[in-house]
mmCIF file of C-alpha atoms and ligand atoms in Angstrom:
data_model
loop_
_atom_site.group_PDB
_atom_site.id
_atom_site.type_symbol
_atom_site.label_atom_id
_atom_site.label_comp_id
_atom_site.label_asym_id
_atom_site.label_seq_id
_atom_site.Cartn_x
_atom_site.Cartn_y
_atom_site.Cartn_z
ATOM 1 C CA MET A 1 65.219 124.512 121.807
ATOM 2 C CA LYS A 2 63.137 123.850 118.695
ATOM 3 C CA ILE A 3 65.058 122.596 115.673
ATOM 4 C CA GLY A 4 63.743 122.815 112.114
ATOM 5 C CA ILE A 5 65.159 120.141 109.799
ATOM 6 C CA ILE A 6 64.750 120.534 106.052
ATOM 7 C CA GLY A 7 65.712 118.485 103.012
ATOM 8 C CA ALA A 8 64.710 119.504 99.498
ATOM 9 C CA ILE A 9 63.194 116.168 98.499
ATOM 10 C CA GLU A 10 61.481 113.327 100.306
ATOM 11 C CA GLU A 11 64.489 110.987 100.006
ATOM 12 C CA GLU A 12 66.511 113.540 101.968
ATOM 13 C CA VAL A 13 64.256 113.321 105.041
ATOM 14 C CA ARG A 14 62.792 109.789 104.849
ATOM 15 C CA LEU A 15 65.368 108.092 107.080
ATOM 16 C CA LEU A 16 65.059 110.839 109.692
ATOM 17 C CA MET A 17 61.306 110.362 109.635
ATOM 18 C CA GLU A 18 61.844 106.762 110.743
ATOM 19 C CA GLU A 19 63.865 107.941 113.769
ATOM 20 C CA ILE A 20 61.547 110.705 114.931
ATOM 21 C CA GLU A 21 58.750 110.056 117.398
ATOM 22 C CA VAL A 22 56.119 112.061 115.527
ATOM 23 C CA LEU A 23 53.576 113.786 117.793
ATOM 24 C CA SER A 24 51.674 115.866 115.245
ATOM 25 C CA GLU A 25 51.624 116.903 111.623
ATOM 26 C CA GLU A 26 50.366 120.028 109.916
ATOM 27 C CA THR A 27 50.066 120.890 106.239
ATOM 28 C CA ILE A 28 50.714 124.536 105.380
ATOM 29 C CA GLY A 29 51.299 125.931 101.898
ATOM 30 C CA MET A 30 51.446 122.469 100.306
ATOM 31 C CA ARG A 31 54.122 121.186 102.701
ATOM 32 C CA THR A 32 53.647 118.788 105.605
ATOM 33 C CA TYR A 33 55.522 119.654 108.801
ATOM 34 C CA TYR A 34 56.094 116.787 111.255
ATOM 35 C CA THR A 35 56.617 117.786 114.878
ATOM 36 C CA GLY A 36 58.212 115.265 117.202
ATOM 37 C CA ASN A 37 61.192 114.200 119.286
ATOM 38 C CA LEU A 38 64.624 113.188 118.112
ATOM 39 C CA PHE A 39 67.084 112.209 120.865
ATOM 40 C CA GLY A 40 65.023 114.158 123.396
ATOM 41 C CA LYS A 41 64.979 117.350 121.321
ATOM 42 C CA GLN A 42 61.910 118.924 119.784
ATOM 43 C CA VAL A 43 62.204 118.889 115.999
ATOM 44 C CA ILE A 44 60.028 119.891 113.070
ATOM 45 C CA LEU A 45 60.850 117.954 109.905
ATOM 46 C CA VAL A 46 59.778 118.937 106.399
ATOM 47 C CA TYR A 47 60.867 118.648 102.803
ATOM 48 C CA SER A 48 60.778 121.939 100.980
ATOM 49 C CA ARG A 49 60.927 120.843 97.323
ATOM 50 C CA CYS A 50 63.634 122.305 95.129
ATOM 51 C CA GLY A 51 64.799 125.853 94.503
ATOM 52 C CA LYS A 52 65.189 129.120 96.354
ATOM 53 C CA VAL A 53 61.511 130.114 96.508
ATOM 54 C CA ALA A 54 60.470 126.705 97.857
ATOM 55 C CA ALA A 55 63.238 126.802 100.451
ATOM 56 C CA ALA A 56 62.517 130.396 101.521
ATOM 57 C CA SER A 57 58.800 129.729 101.881
ATOM 58 C CA THR A 58 59.417 126.595 103.968
ATOM 59 C CA VAL A 59 61.942 128.149 106.314
ATOM 60 C CA THR A 60 59.726 131.204 106.804
ATOM 61 C CA THR A 61 56.934 128.906 108.013
ATOM 62 C CA LEU A 62 59.342 127.031 110.292
ATOM 63 C CA ILE A 63 60.383 130.310 111.899
ATOM 64 C CA GLY A 64 57.109 132.286 111.851
ATOM 65 C CA HIS A 65 54.596 129.528 112.581
ATOM 66 C CA PHE A 66 56.606 126.906 114.474
ATOM 67 C CA GLY A 67 59.060 129.255 116.204
ATOM 68 C CA VAL A 68 62.220 127.231 115.547
ATOM 69 C CA ASP A 69 65.490 128.525 117.063
ATOM 70 C CA LEU A 70 67.812 126.614 114.753
ATOM 71 C CA VAL A 71 67.464 125.475 111.141
ATOM 72 C CA LEU A 72 69.371 122.505 109.721
ATOM 73 C CA PHE A 73 69.342 121.872 105.993
ATOM 74 C CA THR A 74 70.654 118.682 104.477
ATOM 75 C CA GLY A 75 71.010 117.310 100.966
ATOM 76 C CA VAL A 76 73.303 116.740 98.030
ATOM 77 C CA ALA A 77 75.255 119.192 95.880
ATOM 78 C CA GLY A 78 77.514 119.416 92.858
ATOM 79 C CA GLY A 79 81.238 119.789 93.520
ATOM 80 C CA GLY A 80 82.446 123.359 93.075
ATOM 81 C CA ASN A 81 86.164 122.720 92.578
ATOM 82 C CA PRO A 82 88.339 119.861 91.302
ATOM 83 C CA GLU A 83 89.282 118.771 94.830
ATOM 84 C CA ARG A 84 85.733 117.882 95.830
ATOM 85 C CA LYS A 85 84.997 114.206 95.357
ATOM 86 C CA ILE A 86 81.707 112.348 95.450
ATOM 87 C CA GLY A 87 80.825 111.624 99.075
ATOM 88 C CA ASP A 88 82.680 114.621 100.514
ATOM 89 C CA VAL A 89 80.772 116.653 103.073
ATOM 90 C CA VAL A 90 80.572 120.432 102.754
ATOM 91 C CA VAL A 91 79.392 122.503 105.702
ATOM 92 C CA GLY A 92 78.363 125.975 104.546
ATOM 93 C CA GLY A 93 80.575 128.558 106.232
ATOM 94 C CA LYS A 94 79.469 131.225 103.754
ATOM 95 C CA LEU A 95 76.541 131.022 101.371
ATOM 96 C CA LEU A 96 75.747 133.191 98.356
ATOM 97 C CA GLN A 97 73.265 133.242 95.480
ATOM 98 C CA HIS A 98 75.201 132.700 92.274
ATOM 99 C CA ASP A 99 72.275 133.694 90.067
ATOM 100 C CA MET A 100 71.826 137.066 91.797
ATOM 101 C CA ASP A 101 73.161 139.790 89.518
ATOM 102 C CA SER A 102 72.070 143.380 90.077
ATOM 103 C CA SER A 103 75.379 144.769 88.920
ATOM 104 C CA GLY A 104 73.447 146.747 86.264
ATOM 105 C CA ILE A 105 72.258 148.988 89.120
ATOM 106 C CA PRO A 106 74.871 151.703 89.769
ATOM 107 C CA GLY A 107 76.867 150.818 92.883
ATOM 108 C CA ALA A 108 75.594 147.235 93.154
ATOM 109 C CA LEU A 109 78.054 144.347 93.069
ATOM 110 C CA ARG A 110 77.692 140.998 91.326
ATOM 111 C CA PHE A 111 76.054 138.491 93.764
ATOM 112 C CA GLU A 112 75.028 141.285 96.154
ATOM 113 C CA ILE A 113 71.436 141.165 97.445
ATOM 114 C CA PRO A 114 70.015 144.618 96.599
ATOM 115 C CA LEU A 115 69.116 146.823 99.610
ATOM 116 C CA LEU A 116 70.374 144.208 102.080
ATOM 117 C CA LYS A 117 73.818 144.999 100.680
ATOM 118 C CA LYS A 118 75.154 141.552 101.481
ATOM 119 C CA ILE A 119 76.788 138.952 99.273
ATOM 120 C CA TYR A 120 77.456 136.243 101.860
ATOM 121 C CA PHE A 121 75.396 134.823 104.703
ATOM 122 C CA GLU A 122 77.627 133.270 107.336
ATOM 123 C CA ALA A 123 76.898 130.525 109.829
ATOM 124 C CA GLU A 124 77.917 130.713 113.505
ATOM 125 C CA PRO A 125 81.485 129.444 114.028
ATOM 126 C CA ALA A 126 80.529 127.339 117.085
ATOM 127 C CA LEU A 127 77.808 125.561 115.089
ATOM 128 C CA LEU A 128 80.207 125.001 112.207
ATOM 129 C CA ALA A 129 82.720 123.378 114.550
ATOM 130 C CA LYS A 130 79.997 121.088 115.924
ATOM 131 C CA ALA A 131 78.876 120.270 112.382
ATOM 132 C CA VAL A 132 82.393 119.251 111.333
ATOM 133 C CA GLU A 133 82.726 117.107 114.444
ATOM 134 C CA SER A 134 79.385 115.363 113.787
ATOM 135 C CA ALA A 135 80.215 114.675 110.151
ATOM 136 C CA GLY A 136 83.636 113.300 111.099
ATOM 137 C CA TYR A 137 82.116 111.100 113.789
ATOM 138 C CA TYR A 138 79.493 109.690 111.412
ATOM 139 C CA ILE A 139 82.063 108.921 108.724
ATOM 140 C CA LYS A 140 84.425 107.240 111.173
ATOM 141 C CA ASN A 141 81.930 105.291 113.266
ATOM 142 C CA GLN A 142 78.656 104.829 111.396
ATOM 143 C CA MET A 143 79.104 105.127 107.639
ATOM 144 C CA HIS A 144 80.399 101.592 107.136
ATOM 145 C CA LYS A 145 77.614 100.121 109.288
ATOM 146 C CA GLU A 146 74.889 101.837 107.251
ATOM 147 C CA ILE A 147 76.219 101.895 103.682
ATOM 148 C CA ASP A 148 77.228 98.704 101.921
ATOM 149 C CA VAL A 149 80.904 98.584 100.995
ATOM 150 C CA SER A 150 80.052 97.743 97.360
ATOM 151 C CA LEU A 151 78.168 101.035 97.082
ATOM 152 C CA LEU A 152 81.025 102.992 98.593
ATOM 153 C CA GLN A 153 83.355 101.331 96.101
ATOM 154 C CA GLU A 154 81.024 102.068 93.186
ATOM 155 C CA PHE A 155 81.331 105.787 93.937
ATOM 156 C CA ASP A 156 85.000 105.507 94.828
ATOM 157 C CA ILE A 157 84.342 106.629 98.401
ATOM 158 C CA THR A 158 86.937 105.712 101.010
ATOM 159 C CA VAL A 159 87.118 108.402 103.669
ATOM 160 C CA PRO A 160 85.090 111.438 102.569
ATOM 161 C CA ALA A 161 86.656 114.808 103.310
ATOM 162 C CA VAL A 162 84.707 117.193 105.558
ATOM 163 C CA VAL A 163 85.253 120.854 104.680
ATOM 164 C CA VAL A 164 83.815 124.194 105.729
ATOM 165 C CA GLY A 165 83.585 126.552 102.779
ATOM 166 C CA THR A 166 81.486 128.562 100.368
ATOM 167 C CA ILE A 167 78.226 127.168 99.043
ATOM 168 C CA ALA A 168 76.757 128.818 95.942
ATOM 169 C CA THR A 169 73.004 128.552 95.479
ATOM 170 C CA GLY A 170 70.928 129.206 92.364
ATOM 171 C CA ASP A 171 67.780 128.069 90.607
ATOM 172 C CA GLN A 172 69.779 125.926 88.224
ATOM 173 C CA PHE A 173 70.911 122.327 88.263
ATOM 174 C CA ILE A 174 74.441 122.763 86.934
ATOM 175 C CA SER A 175 75.652 120.097 84.527
ATOM 176 C CA ASP A 176 78.149 122.059 82.476
ATOM 177 C CA ARG A 177 81.881 121.993 83.086
ATOM 178 C CA ASN A 178 82.377 125.513 81.678
ATOM 179 C CA LYS A 179 79.703 126.974 83.926
ATOM 180 C CA ILE A 180 81.120 125.389 87.081
ATOM 181 C CA ASN A 181 84.656 126.455 86.150
ATOM 182 C CA THR A 182 83.449 130.029 85.642
ATOM 183 C CA LEU A 183 81.692 130.076 89.037
ATOM 184 C CA ASN A 184 84.801 128.619 90.634
ATOM 185 C CA SER A 185 86.878 131.460 89.200
ATOM 186 C CA GLN A 186 84.386 134.099 90.407
ATOM 187 C CA ILE A 187 83.627 132.816 93.917
ATOM 188 C CA ASP A 188 86.173 132.609 96.693
ATOM 189 C CA ASP A 189 86.608 129.122 98.231
ATOM 190 C CA LEU A 190 83.712 127.631 96.236
ATOM 191 C CA GLN A 191 83.083 124.086 97.511
ATOM 192 C CA CYS A 192 79.718 123.185 96.030
ATOM 193 C CA VAL A 193 76.656 124.349 94.109
ATOM 194 C CA GLU A 194 73.067 123.581 95.022
ATOM 195 C CA MET A 195 69.593 125.107 94.873
ATOM 196 C CA GLU A 196 68.405 126.046 98.376
ATOM 197 C CA GLY A 197 71.125 126.790 100.929
ATOM 198 C CA ALA A 198 71.658 130.538 100.520
ATOM 199 C CA ALA A 199 67.891 131.144 100.435
ATOM 200 C CA ILE A 200 67.609 129.368 103.792
ATOM 201 C CA ALA A 201 70.583 131.366 105.067
ATOM 202 C CA GLN A 202 69.137 134.710 103.937
ATOM 203 C CA VAL A 203 65.781 134.130 105.638
ATOM 204 C CA CYS A 204 67.524 132.934 108.824
ATOM 205 C CA TYR A 205 69.746 136.030 108.753
ATOM 206 C CA GLU A 206 66.725 138.318 108.346
ATOM 207 C CA TYR A 207 64.936 136.678 111.315
ATOM 208 C CA GLY A 208 68.052 136.306 113.479
ATOM 209 C CA VAL A 209 67.826 132.503 113.592
ATOM 210 C CA ASP A 210 70.877 130.200 113.561
ATOM 211 C CA PHE A 211 71.367 127.774 110.695
ATOM 212 C CA VAL A 212 73.681 125.089 109.374
ATOM 213 C CA VAL A 213 73.663 123.804 105.789
ATOM 214 C CA PHE A 214 75.194 120.348 105.257
ATOM 215 C CA ARG A 215 75.807 119.052 101.741
ATOM 216 C CA VAL A 216 77.165 115.780 100.431
ATOM 217 C CA ILE A 217 78.770 115.928 96.997
ATOM 218 C CA SER A 218 76.767 113.809 94.536
ATOM 219 C CA ASP A 219 78.299 114.902 91.224
ATOM 220 C CA ASN A 220 80.864 117.217 89.698
ATOM 221 C CA ALA A 221 78.295 119.621 88.202
ATOM 222 C CA ASP A 222 79.508 118.514 84.770
ATOM 223 C CA GLU A 223 77.876 116.599 81.924
ATOM 224 C CA ASN A 224 77.624 113.390 84.059
ATOM 225 C CA ALA A 225 75.798 115.136 86.902
ATOM 226 C CA HIS A 226 72.319 113.792 86.086
ATOM 227 C CA TYR A 227 73.436 110.186 86.017
ATOM 228 C CA ASN A 228 75.449 110.418 89.212
ATOM 229 C CA ILE A 229 72.874 112.192 91.294
ATOM 230 C CA LYS A 230 70.059 109.734 90.671
ATOM 231 C CA ARG A 231 72.014 106.592 91.543
ATOM 232 C CA PHE A 232 73.934 108.200 94.370
ATOM 233 C CA LEU A 233 70.800 109.591 96.012
ATOM 234 C CA GLU A 234 68.909 106.329 95.848
ATOM 235 C CA LYS A 235 71.675 104.166 97.165
ATOM 236 C CA THR A 236 74.078 106.141 99.301
ATOM 237 C CA ALA A 237 73.618 109.871 99.849
ATOM 238 C CA SER A 238 70.486 109.627 101.920
ATOM 239 C CA TYR A 239 72.366 107.645 104.599
ATOM 240 C CA LEU A 240 75.232 110.127 104.679
ATOM 241 C CA THR A 241 73.164 113.315 104.768
ATOM 242 C CA GLN A 242 70.693 112.079 107.353
ATOM 243 C CA GLY A 243 73.249 110.187 109.436
ATOM 244 C CA ILE A 244 75.225 113.389 109.885
ATOM 245 C CA ILE A 245 72.129 115.349 110.913
ATOM 246 C CA LYS A 246 71.195 112.654 113.440
ATOM 247 C CA GLN A 247 74.662 112.818 114.957
ATOM 248 C CA PHE A 248 74.518 116.628 115.083
ATOM 249 C CA VAL A 249 71.132 116.650 116.855
ATOM 250 C CA ARG A 250 72.242 113.892 119.252
ATOM 251 C CA GLU A 251 75.243 115.978 120.328
ATOM 252 C CA LEU A 252 73.402 119.297 120.699
ATOM 253 C CA GLU A 253 73.032 120.519 124.288
HETATM 254 N N1 ADE B 301 72.403 119.374 93.604
HETATM 255 C C1 ADE B 301 73.131 118.258 93.364
HETATM 256 N N2 ADE B 301 73.918 118.414 92.290
HETATM 257 C C2 ADE B 301 73.663 119.662 91.830
HETATM 258 C C3 ADE B 301 74.152 120.385 90.733
HETATM 259 N N3 ADE B 301 75.050 119.855 89.901
HETATM 260 N N4 ADE B 301 73.678 121.650 90.540
HETATM 261 C C4 ADE B 301 72.757 122.173 91.403
HETATM 262 N N5 ADE B 301 72.257 121.523 92.443
HETATM 263 C C5 ADE B 301 72.706 120.267 92.655
#
C-alpha cells in the first residue's frame, strides 16, 4: 500500500519528515514530494500550501503520478461549535465546501457541487474507527511525553476530545464569530472549519481513493483566531497532528 501524507504548511509535516527514511524526492508543480518508509510502509510526504486549489492540485499528483491508495491529511482548524476546545481532534466523517453556492442555478442546493450533485464527501467507516483509535492512543500514551505540560496548560488542554463529524472547507480563514455561528446553524454536526479537507475529499472521491482528514482545533474561528493559531502551531499543534498520523500509519495493516 502507498500512503500519501499531506499537511498544508511545512510545520505540519516537519516532524514526520524527521521520522521518514527518505529514499527519493521529486519536485512537481512547485511542490516537493518525499518518498520513503515510515514504520515499514511506503509513504509520500508533501505540504500542499493553503486553500482548495493547492490541496486539489497536490492530491491529484499524489494519485495520478505516485499512485497512492490512501491519502491522509493533517493540520489545524477553527472550532465549528461551542463544544470544540483548543486541542480537540476532529476526524472528518463528512466534508463539504462551505463557500460553494450554486443555489442561483435552478434545482441546485446550497453547498452542492454542480453536476456531481453531492454536498458531502464521506470517509470509510473502518478508516474513521482506526483514526479515532490512533488519536485516542496518542493522547493517552504519547502527548505528555512530547508536549511540555506548561504548553498544555497555556492552551487549557487536559484531555482533548476526539470526535468524528462534519468538516467545512472554504478559501477563507474564518475569524468572525457571526460567520462561524451562521455556518454552525446551516451545517449539520459542524465540528470545524479549515481550508483544504473537502477539496482533498472530492478529488479522492472522483478517483476512488480512500482518505482520512485529521484536524486539531487551534482557535475558535472568532476574533482571537489569528493570535491563537500562530502560537499554538509553533509550540503544540505540530506534535499533536503529526503524532496522531504516526500512530495511524504504525497501526495500519
Ligand atoms: N485553520 C485554522 N483555523 C482556521 C480558521 N479559523 N479558519 C479557516 N481555517 C483555519
